[in-house]
XYZ file of C-alpha atoms in Angstrom:
555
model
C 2.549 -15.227 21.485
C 1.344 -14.225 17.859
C -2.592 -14.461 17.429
C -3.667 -14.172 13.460
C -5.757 -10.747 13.221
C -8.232 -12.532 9.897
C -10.267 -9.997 8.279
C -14.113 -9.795 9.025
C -16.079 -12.224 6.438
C -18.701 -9.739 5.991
C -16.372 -6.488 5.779
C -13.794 -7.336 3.750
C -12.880 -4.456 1.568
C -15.182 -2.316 3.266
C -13.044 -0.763 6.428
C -9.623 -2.285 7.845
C -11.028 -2.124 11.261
C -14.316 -3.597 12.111
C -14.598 -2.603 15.082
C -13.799 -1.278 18.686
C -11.916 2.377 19.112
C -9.950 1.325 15.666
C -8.587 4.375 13.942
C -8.733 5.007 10.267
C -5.079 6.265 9.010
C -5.528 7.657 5.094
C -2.790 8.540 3.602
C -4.323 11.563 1.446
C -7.608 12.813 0.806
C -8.479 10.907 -1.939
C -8.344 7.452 0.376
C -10.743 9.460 2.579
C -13.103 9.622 -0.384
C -13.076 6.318 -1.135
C -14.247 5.250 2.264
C -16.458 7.782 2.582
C -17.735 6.566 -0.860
C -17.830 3.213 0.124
C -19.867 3.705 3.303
C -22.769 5.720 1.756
C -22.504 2.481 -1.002
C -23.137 0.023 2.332
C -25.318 2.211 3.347
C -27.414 2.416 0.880
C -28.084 -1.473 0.784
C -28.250 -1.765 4.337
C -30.377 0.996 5.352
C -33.415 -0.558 2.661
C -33.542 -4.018 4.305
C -33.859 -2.281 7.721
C -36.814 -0.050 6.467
C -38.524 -3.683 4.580
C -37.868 -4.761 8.048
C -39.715 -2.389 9.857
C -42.648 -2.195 7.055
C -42.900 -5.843 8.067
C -42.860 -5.623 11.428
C -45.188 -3.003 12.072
C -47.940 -4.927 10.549
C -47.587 -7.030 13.363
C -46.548 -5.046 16.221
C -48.656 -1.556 16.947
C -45.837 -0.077 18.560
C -42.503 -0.699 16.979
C -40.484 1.239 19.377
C -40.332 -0.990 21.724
C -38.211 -3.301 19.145
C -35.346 -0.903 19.182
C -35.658 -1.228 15.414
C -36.889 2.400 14.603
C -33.711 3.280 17.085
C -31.666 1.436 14.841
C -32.769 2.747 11.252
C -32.446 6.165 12.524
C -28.984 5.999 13.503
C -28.051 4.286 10.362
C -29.346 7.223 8.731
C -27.600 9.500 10.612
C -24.065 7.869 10.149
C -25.714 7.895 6.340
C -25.729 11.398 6.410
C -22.993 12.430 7.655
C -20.650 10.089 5.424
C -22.844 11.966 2.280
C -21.834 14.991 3.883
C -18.244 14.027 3.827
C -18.032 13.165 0.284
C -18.956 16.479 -0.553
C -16.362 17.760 1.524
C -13.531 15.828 0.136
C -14.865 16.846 -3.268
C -15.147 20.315 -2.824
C -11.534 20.990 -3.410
C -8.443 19.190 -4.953
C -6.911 19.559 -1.347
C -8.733 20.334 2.127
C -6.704 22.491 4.712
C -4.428 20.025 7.154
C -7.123 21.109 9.632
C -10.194 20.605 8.117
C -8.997 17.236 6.566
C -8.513 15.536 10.391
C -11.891 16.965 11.130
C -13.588 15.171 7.895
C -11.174 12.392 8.923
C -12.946 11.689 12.416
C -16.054 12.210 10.840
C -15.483 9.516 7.830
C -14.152 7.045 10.584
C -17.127 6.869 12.916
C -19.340 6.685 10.087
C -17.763 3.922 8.522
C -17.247 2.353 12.065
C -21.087 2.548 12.914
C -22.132 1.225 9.739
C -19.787 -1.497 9.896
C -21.242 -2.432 13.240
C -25.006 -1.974 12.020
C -23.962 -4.520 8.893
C -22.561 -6.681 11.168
C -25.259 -6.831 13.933
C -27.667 -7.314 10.799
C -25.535 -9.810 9.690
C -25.848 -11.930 12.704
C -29.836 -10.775 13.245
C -30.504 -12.344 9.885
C -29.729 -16.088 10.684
C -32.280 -15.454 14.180
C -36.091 -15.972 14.239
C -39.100 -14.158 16.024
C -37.026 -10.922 16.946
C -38.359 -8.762 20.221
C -35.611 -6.331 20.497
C -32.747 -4.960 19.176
C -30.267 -3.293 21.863
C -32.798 -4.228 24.797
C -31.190 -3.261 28.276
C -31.611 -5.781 30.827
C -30.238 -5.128 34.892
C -27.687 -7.450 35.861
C -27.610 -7.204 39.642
C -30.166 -7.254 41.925
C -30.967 -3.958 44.133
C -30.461 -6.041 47.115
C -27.600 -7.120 45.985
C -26.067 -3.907 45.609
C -27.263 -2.334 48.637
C -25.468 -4.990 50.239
C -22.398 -4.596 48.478
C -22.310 -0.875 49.450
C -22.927 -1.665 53.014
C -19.683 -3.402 53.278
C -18.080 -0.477 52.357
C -17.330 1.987 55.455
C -16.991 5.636 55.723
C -19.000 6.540 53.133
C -21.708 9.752 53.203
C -25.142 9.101 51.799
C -24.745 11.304 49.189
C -21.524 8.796 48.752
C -23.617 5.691 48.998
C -26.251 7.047 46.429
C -23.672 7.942 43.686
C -22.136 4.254 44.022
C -25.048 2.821 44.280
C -25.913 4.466 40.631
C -22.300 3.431 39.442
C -23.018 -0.160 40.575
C -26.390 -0.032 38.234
C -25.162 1.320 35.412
C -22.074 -0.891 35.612
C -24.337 -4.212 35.167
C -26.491 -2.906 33.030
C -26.186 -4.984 29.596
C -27.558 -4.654 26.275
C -28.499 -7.776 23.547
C -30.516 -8.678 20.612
C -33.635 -10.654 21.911
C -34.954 -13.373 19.573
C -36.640 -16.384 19.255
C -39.254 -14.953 21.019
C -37.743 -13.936 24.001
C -36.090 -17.591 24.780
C -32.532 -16.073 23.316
C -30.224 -13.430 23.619
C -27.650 -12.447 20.911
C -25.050 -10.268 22.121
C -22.309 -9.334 19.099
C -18.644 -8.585 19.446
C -16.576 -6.986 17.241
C -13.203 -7.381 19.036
C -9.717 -7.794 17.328
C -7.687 -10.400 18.031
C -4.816 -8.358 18.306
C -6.895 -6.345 20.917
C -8.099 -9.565 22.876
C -5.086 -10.703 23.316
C -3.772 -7.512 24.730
C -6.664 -7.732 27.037
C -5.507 -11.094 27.745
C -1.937 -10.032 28.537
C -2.910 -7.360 30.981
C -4.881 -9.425 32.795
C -2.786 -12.188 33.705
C -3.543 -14.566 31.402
C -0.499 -17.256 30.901
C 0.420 -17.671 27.865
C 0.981 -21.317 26.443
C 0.228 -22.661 29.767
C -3.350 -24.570 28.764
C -5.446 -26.523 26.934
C -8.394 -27.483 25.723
C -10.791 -29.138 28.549
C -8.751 -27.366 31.341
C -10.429 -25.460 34.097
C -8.453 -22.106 34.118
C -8.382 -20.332 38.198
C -10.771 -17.452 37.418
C -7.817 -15.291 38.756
C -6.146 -15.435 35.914
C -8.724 -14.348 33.665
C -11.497 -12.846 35.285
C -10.293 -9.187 35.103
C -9.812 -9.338 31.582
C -12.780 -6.751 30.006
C -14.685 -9.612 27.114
C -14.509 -11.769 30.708
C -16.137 -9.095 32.256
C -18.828 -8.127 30.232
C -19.804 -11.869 29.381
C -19.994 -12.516 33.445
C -22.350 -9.226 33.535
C -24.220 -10.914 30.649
C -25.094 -14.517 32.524
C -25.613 -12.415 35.767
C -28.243 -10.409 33.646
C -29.647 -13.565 32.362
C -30.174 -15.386 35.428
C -32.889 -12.443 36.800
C -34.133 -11.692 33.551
C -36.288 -14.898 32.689
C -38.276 -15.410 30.163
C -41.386 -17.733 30.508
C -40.092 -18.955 33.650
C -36.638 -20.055 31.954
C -32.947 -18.188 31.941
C -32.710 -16.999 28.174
C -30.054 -18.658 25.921
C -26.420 -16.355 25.574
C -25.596 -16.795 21.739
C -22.223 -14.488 21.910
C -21.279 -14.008 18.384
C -17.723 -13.508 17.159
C -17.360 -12.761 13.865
C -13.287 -11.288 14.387
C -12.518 -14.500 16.350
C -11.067 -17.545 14.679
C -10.319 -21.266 16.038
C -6.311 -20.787 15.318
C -5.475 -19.505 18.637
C -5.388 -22.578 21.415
C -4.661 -19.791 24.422
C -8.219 -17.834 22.766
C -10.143 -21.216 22.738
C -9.218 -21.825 26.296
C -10.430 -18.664 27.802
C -13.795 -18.651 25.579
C -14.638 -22.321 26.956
C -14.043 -20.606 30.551
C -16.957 -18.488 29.558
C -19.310 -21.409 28.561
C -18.799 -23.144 31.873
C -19.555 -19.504 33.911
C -22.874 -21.226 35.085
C -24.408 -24.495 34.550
C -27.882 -22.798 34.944
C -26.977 -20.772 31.861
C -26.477 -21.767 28.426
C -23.886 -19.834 26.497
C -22.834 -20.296 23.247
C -19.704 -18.571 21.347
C -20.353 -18.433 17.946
C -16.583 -17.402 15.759
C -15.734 -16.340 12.720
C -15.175 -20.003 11.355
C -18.045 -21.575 13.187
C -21.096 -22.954 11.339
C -23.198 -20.535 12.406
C -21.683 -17.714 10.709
C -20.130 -19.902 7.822
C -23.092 -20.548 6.799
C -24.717 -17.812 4.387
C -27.608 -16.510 5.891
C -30.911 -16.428 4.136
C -31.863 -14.411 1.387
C -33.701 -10.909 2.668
C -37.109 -11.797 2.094
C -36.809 -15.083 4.016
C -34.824 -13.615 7.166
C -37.459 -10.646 7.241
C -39.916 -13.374 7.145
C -38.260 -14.973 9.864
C -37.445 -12.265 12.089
C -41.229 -10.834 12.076
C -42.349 -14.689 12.871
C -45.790 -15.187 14.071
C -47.849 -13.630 16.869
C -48.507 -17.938 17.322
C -45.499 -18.828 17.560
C -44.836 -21.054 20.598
C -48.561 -22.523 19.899
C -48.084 -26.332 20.536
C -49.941 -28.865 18.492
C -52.544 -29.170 21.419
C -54.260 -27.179 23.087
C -55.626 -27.030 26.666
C -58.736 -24.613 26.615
C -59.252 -23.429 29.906
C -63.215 -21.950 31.068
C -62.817 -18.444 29.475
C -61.700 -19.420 25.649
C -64.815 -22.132 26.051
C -67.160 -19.344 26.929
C -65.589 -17.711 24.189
C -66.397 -20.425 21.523
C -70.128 -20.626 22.384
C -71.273 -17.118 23.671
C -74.120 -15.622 21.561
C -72.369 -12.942 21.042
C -69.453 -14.405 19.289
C -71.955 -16.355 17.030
C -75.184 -14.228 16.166
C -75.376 -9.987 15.192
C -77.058 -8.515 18.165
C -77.860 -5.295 19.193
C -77.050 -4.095 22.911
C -79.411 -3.488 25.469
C -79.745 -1.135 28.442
C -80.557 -4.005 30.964
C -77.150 -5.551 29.996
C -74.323 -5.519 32.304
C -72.369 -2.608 30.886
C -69.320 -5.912 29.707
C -71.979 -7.153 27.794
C -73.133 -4.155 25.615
C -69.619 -3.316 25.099
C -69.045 -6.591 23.340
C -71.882 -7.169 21.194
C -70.956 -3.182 20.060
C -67.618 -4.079 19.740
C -68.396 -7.263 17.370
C -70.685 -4.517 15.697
C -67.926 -2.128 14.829
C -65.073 -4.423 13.837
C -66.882 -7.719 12.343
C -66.602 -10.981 13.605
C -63.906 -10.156 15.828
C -64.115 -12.738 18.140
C -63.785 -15.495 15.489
C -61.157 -13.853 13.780
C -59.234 -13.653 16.684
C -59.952 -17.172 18.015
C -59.927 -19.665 14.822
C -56.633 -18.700 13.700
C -55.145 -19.992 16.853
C -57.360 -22.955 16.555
C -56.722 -24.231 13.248
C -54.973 -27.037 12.639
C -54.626 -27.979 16.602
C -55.825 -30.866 18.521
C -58.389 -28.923 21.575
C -58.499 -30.466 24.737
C -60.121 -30.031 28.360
C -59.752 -31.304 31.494
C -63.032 -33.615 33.078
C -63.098 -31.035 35.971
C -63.323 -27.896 33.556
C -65.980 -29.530 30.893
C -68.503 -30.943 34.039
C -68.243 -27.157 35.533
C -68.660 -25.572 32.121
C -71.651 -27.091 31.241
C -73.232 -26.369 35.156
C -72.602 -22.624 34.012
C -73.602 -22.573 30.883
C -76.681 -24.862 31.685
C -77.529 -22.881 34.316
C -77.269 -19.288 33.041
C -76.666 -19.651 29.266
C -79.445 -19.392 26.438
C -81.026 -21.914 24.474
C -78.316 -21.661 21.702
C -75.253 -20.958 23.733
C -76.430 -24.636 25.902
C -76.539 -26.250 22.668
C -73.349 -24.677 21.180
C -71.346 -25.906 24.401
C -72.617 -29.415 24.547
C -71.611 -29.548 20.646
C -68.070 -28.115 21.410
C -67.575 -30.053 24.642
C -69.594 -33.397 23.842
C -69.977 -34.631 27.794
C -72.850 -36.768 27.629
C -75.408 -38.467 24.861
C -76.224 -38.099 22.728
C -73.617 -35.320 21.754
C -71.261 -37.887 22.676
C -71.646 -40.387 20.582
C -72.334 -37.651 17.702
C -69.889 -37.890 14.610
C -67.634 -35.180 14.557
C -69.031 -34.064 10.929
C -72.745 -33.991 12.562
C -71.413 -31.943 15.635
C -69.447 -29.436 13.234
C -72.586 -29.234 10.775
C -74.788 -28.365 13.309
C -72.562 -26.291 15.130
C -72.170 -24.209 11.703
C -76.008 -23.978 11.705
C -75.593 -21.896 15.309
C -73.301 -19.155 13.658
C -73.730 -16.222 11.540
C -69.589 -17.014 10.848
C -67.891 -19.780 8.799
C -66.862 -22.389 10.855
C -63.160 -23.191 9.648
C -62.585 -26.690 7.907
C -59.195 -26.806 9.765
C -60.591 -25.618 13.615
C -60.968 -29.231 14.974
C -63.913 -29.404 16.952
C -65.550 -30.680 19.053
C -62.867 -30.217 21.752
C -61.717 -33.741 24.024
C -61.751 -34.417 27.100
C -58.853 -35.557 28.631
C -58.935 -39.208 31.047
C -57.986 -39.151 33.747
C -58.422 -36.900 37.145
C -56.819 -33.641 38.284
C -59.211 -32.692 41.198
C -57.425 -30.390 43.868
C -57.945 -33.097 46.076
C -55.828 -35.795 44.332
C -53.061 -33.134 43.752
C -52.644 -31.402 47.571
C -52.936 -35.008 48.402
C -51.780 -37.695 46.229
C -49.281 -35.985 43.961
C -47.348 -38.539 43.237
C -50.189 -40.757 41.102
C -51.421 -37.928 39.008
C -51.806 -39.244 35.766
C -48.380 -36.925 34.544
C -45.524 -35.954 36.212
C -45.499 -32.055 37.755
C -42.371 -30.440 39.210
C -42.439 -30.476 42.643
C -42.750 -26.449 42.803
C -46.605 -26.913 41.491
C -47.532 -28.599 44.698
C -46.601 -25.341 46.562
C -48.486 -23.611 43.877
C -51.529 -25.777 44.244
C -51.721 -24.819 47.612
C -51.254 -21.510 47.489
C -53.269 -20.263 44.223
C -56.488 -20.213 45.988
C -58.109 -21.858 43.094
C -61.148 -24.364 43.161
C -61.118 -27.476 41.672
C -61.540 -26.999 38.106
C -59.938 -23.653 37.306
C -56.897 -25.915 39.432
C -57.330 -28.721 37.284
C -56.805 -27.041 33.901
C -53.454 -25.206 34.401
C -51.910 -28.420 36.806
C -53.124 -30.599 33.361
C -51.331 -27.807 30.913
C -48.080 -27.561 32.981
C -47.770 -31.856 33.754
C -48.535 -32.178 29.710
C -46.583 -28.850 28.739
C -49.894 -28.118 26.317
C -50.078 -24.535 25.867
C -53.112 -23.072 27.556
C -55.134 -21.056 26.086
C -56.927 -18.440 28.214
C -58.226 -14.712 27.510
C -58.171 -14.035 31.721
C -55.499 -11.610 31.881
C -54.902 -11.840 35.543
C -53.990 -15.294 35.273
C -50.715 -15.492 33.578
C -49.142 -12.520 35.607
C -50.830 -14.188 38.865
C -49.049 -18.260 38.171
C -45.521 -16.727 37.462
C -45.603 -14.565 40.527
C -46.328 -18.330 43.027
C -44.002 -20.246 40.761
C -40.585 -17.230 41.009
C -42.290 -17.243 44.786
C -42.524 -21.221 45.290
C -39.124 -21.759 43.206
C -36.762 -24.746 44.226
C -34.790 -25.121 41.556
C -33.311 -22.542 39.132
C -35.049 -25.113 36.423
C -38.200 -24.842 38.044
C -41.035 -23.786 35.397
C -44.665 -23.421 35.300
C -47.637 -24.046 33.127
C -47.160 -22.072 29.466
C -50.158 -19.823 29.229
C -51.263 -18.619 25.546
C -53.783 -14.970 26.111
C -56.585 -14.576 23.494
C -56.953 -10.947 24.079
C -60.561 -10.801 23.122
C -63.416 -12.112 25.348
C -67.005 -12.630 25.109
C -69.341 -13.358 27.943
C -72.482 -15.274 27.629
C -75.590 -13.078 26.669
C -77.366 -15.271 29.521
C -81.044 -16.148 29.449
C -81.746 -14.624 32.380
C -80.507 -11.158 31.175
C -83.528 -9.517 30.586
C -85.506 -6.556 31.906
C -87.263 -7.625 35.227
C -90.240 -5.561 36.304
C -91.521 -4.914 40.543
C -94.724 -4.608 41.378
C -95.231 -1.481 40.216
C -94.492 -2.910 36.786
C -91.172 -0.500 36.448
C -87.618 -1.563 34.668
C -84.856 -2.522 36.817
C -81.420 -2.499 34.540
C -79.375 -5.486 35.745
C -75.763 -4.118 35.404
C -73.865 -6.947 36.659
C -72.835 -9.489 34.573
C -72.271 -13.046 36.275
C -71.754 -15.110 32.835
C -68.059 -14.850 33.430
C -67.970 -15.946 36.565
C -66.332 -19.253 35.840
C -63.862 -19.989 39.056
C -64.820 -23.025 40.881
């Protein structure tokens, strides 16, 4: 069986053999200059795009480590380095000793081999979006799972047990390229065809024996090593979810061609591992990498994406971003007090220090999006905020929440002119208040009891959620409205979005069972409260208040 061994599209002329283990054979010392040449020449227009990159990137992210990218740049730099080093070598002398020339050799092959791989991978990473980590390990097997697995085995000490059980980890252990936010994984391969189908060969595969569309026994292929570490890869994905869902396997290819029928086969095999998973094999004469990527700036752009990204075009506000909108302290420049609740003074201090912070943070995420609540949520946010709120916060949150007249019959310029009037801040022309509320009922009654008439369809999963959550009525009625309309919710409760994926992975039924998509604002406000003033006893002494109960929105 012949298999064509094409060149790679993006290394042509660079090094001969893109990729795994390949060895470098020069025939003198000059050909080892010109590679090592050539890779400080790569190099040196790779290495800039990664450092843009990370410029970029750490505007938006405190802590770039966690991409992987600084781990990246710095090993480019390394294999930099040492192929710099090299070239000096080789030009030291007309002709190196035998000895020291295979030494310089290795050295010149790894570096060219590493920065082929880093130009590939970059390659690849250039046609993604929203990047979250480059080289990200994920587990692939469950502890359970391989505690079971070892059990089976007999006769075996527990210093025995321990050392397999740490052979068993680090054998499922996988590393990808996470993207689009989280939602995909990119895992590249820089395998030969010559080498695949040596892999092939040893394990079992029959040549010539298949086609397209057949469904090949796993016997005959599952022992080859790509088979291997693509099953590792889906087994990774399926307990390593992302917002509720198995991440997408893009397995790029870019050594792989379409010529071989036998090589087609065995990569469909891999697509139909799992129907839970989606995996997609990208090759060298595929669309994806056929077509030219985008120019630097662009795929930079593209890579940093936005911190709203995943923001749909409505939004569902749940009772902490509407406290948010309308709290005095958002709105007005205030100085603290020592009868506050401690929560209290450090927010109006905080909007002291930095400025408007709660605005800024808020009316980006706004803008430009349709703002909705649930009946349940805007009847118990005004009882709070009539109840404990001041005169301006009351006024603010029948203006953003218009639930009776005559606020409701109030044109939307009046509302936003007056609401403007309430704030020290600018009032965005493109935040569209005031916020709706949604027909329609989503009491906890109707849903622990009448699920099936809810005014939109919810997976079955949320009614085992709904009963287990513990929530009242209206805190239950805004994230059972955000999941049945898949409307982001916003909320800045950070217990909340933890606390819903722990009953929905608890509750699951399906493995395309999903829950409500929850958007943190990672500021909060509380309402400065009427009542929080200094109270005097009888003997006409201050009493500090240091409890704050203006957040206390659960129902």
């Amino acid at each position: 069986m012949t298999v064509t061994k094409p060149g790679s599209a993006t290394f042509t002329g660079f090094c001969h053999h893109g990729g795994d283990n390949a060895h470098l054979h020069h025939d003198s010392q000059h050909g080892m200059l010109a590679l090592a040449n050539k890779t400080v020449l790569v190099s040196q227009s790779l290495i800039p795009e990664i450092e843009e990159f990370l410029r970029q990137l750490s505007k938006r992210i405190k802590t770039t480590a966690i991409t992987g990218v600084p781990t990246f740049l710095r090993n480019l730099k390394k294999s930099q380095a040492a192929a710099r080093r090299a070239v000096q070598e080789l030009s030291s002398a007309p002709q190196l000793p035998k000895d020291a020339l295979q030494l310089v050799s290795r050295r010149v092959d790894s570096c060219a081999v590493e920065l082929s791989k880093g130009l590939t991978h970059w390659d690849v990473l250039k046609r993604s979006r929203s990047l979250v980590a480059m080289n990200q390990a994920f587990q692939g097997s469950a502890k359970a799972a391989r505690l079971e697995e070892i059990a089976k085995l007999s006769n075996l000490s527990s210093r025995q047990k321990e050392l397999t059980h740490r052979v068993m980890k680090q054998q499922a252990k996988v590393e990808v390229h996470v993207v689009k936010g989280g939602a995909e994984w990119v895992d590249v391969r820089t395998l030969q065809p010559d080498r695949l189908a040596r892999q092939m060969t040893d394990g079992g595969w029959g040549w010539g024996e298949h086609r397209l569309g057949d469904v090949v026994d796993e016997d005959e292929w599952g022992d080859i090593p790509l088979a291997k570490q693509i099953k590792r890869l889906v087994a990774a994905a399926r307990i390593n979810r992302h917002e509720y869902r198995i991440p997408r396997l893009r397995i790029v290819m870019p050594n792989i061609g379409e010529d071989n029928v036998d090589v087609n086969v065995l990569l469909e095999q891999f697509i139909r591992l799992d129907p839970s998973v989606h995996v997609i094999v990208e090759r060298q004469d595929g669309q994806f990498l056929q077509t030219p990527p985008p120019s630097v700036e662009d795929a930079i752009r593209n890579l940093v994406g936005s911190e709203l990204d995943g923001l749909t075009e409505t939004l569902n506000l749940d009772h902490s971003v509407l406290v948010d909108l309308i709290s005095d302290i958002t709105h007005l420049r205030l100085d603290p007090k020592p009868w506050q609740a401690e929560s209290t003074r450090a927010q109006i201090e905080e909007e002291a220090e930095h400025g408007r912070l709660m605005a800024k943070t808020i009316y980006p995420v706004l803008q430009g999006r349709r703002l909705v609540c649930t009946h349940e949520a805007a009847q118990h946010f005004h009882h709070v905020v009539g109840t404990v709120g001041t005169n301006s916060e009351r006024e603010r949150g029948k203006l953003l929440v218009p639930f009776e007249e005559p606020y409701k019959s109030m044109p939307n310029a009046a509302i936003r002119a007056r609401f403007q009037e309430l704030s020290i801040h600018e009032l965005p022309s493109t935040v569209q208040l005031p916020a709706m509320v949604i027909p329609g009922s989503w009491t906890k009654e109707q849903i622990e009891e009448d699920f099936q008439s809810l005014p939109l369809p919810l997976p079955s999963v949320a009614l085992d959620v709904a009963r287990h959550c513990g929530f009242k009525s209206a805190k239950l009625s805004i994230f059972m409205y955000g999941w049945a309309s898949g409307n982001m919710t916003l909320s800045s409760n950070k217990e909340i979005k933890a606390q819903l994926r722990t009953l929905v992975e608890t509750h699951r039924r399906r493995d395309d069972d999903y829950g409500p998509s929850i958007w943190r604002v990672d500021v909060t406000r509380n309402l400065l409260a009427k009542s929080a003033k200094p109270c005097r006893d009888s003997e006409g002494d201050v009493h500090t208040g240091r409890r704050s109960r203006t957040r206390d929105m659960d129902t």
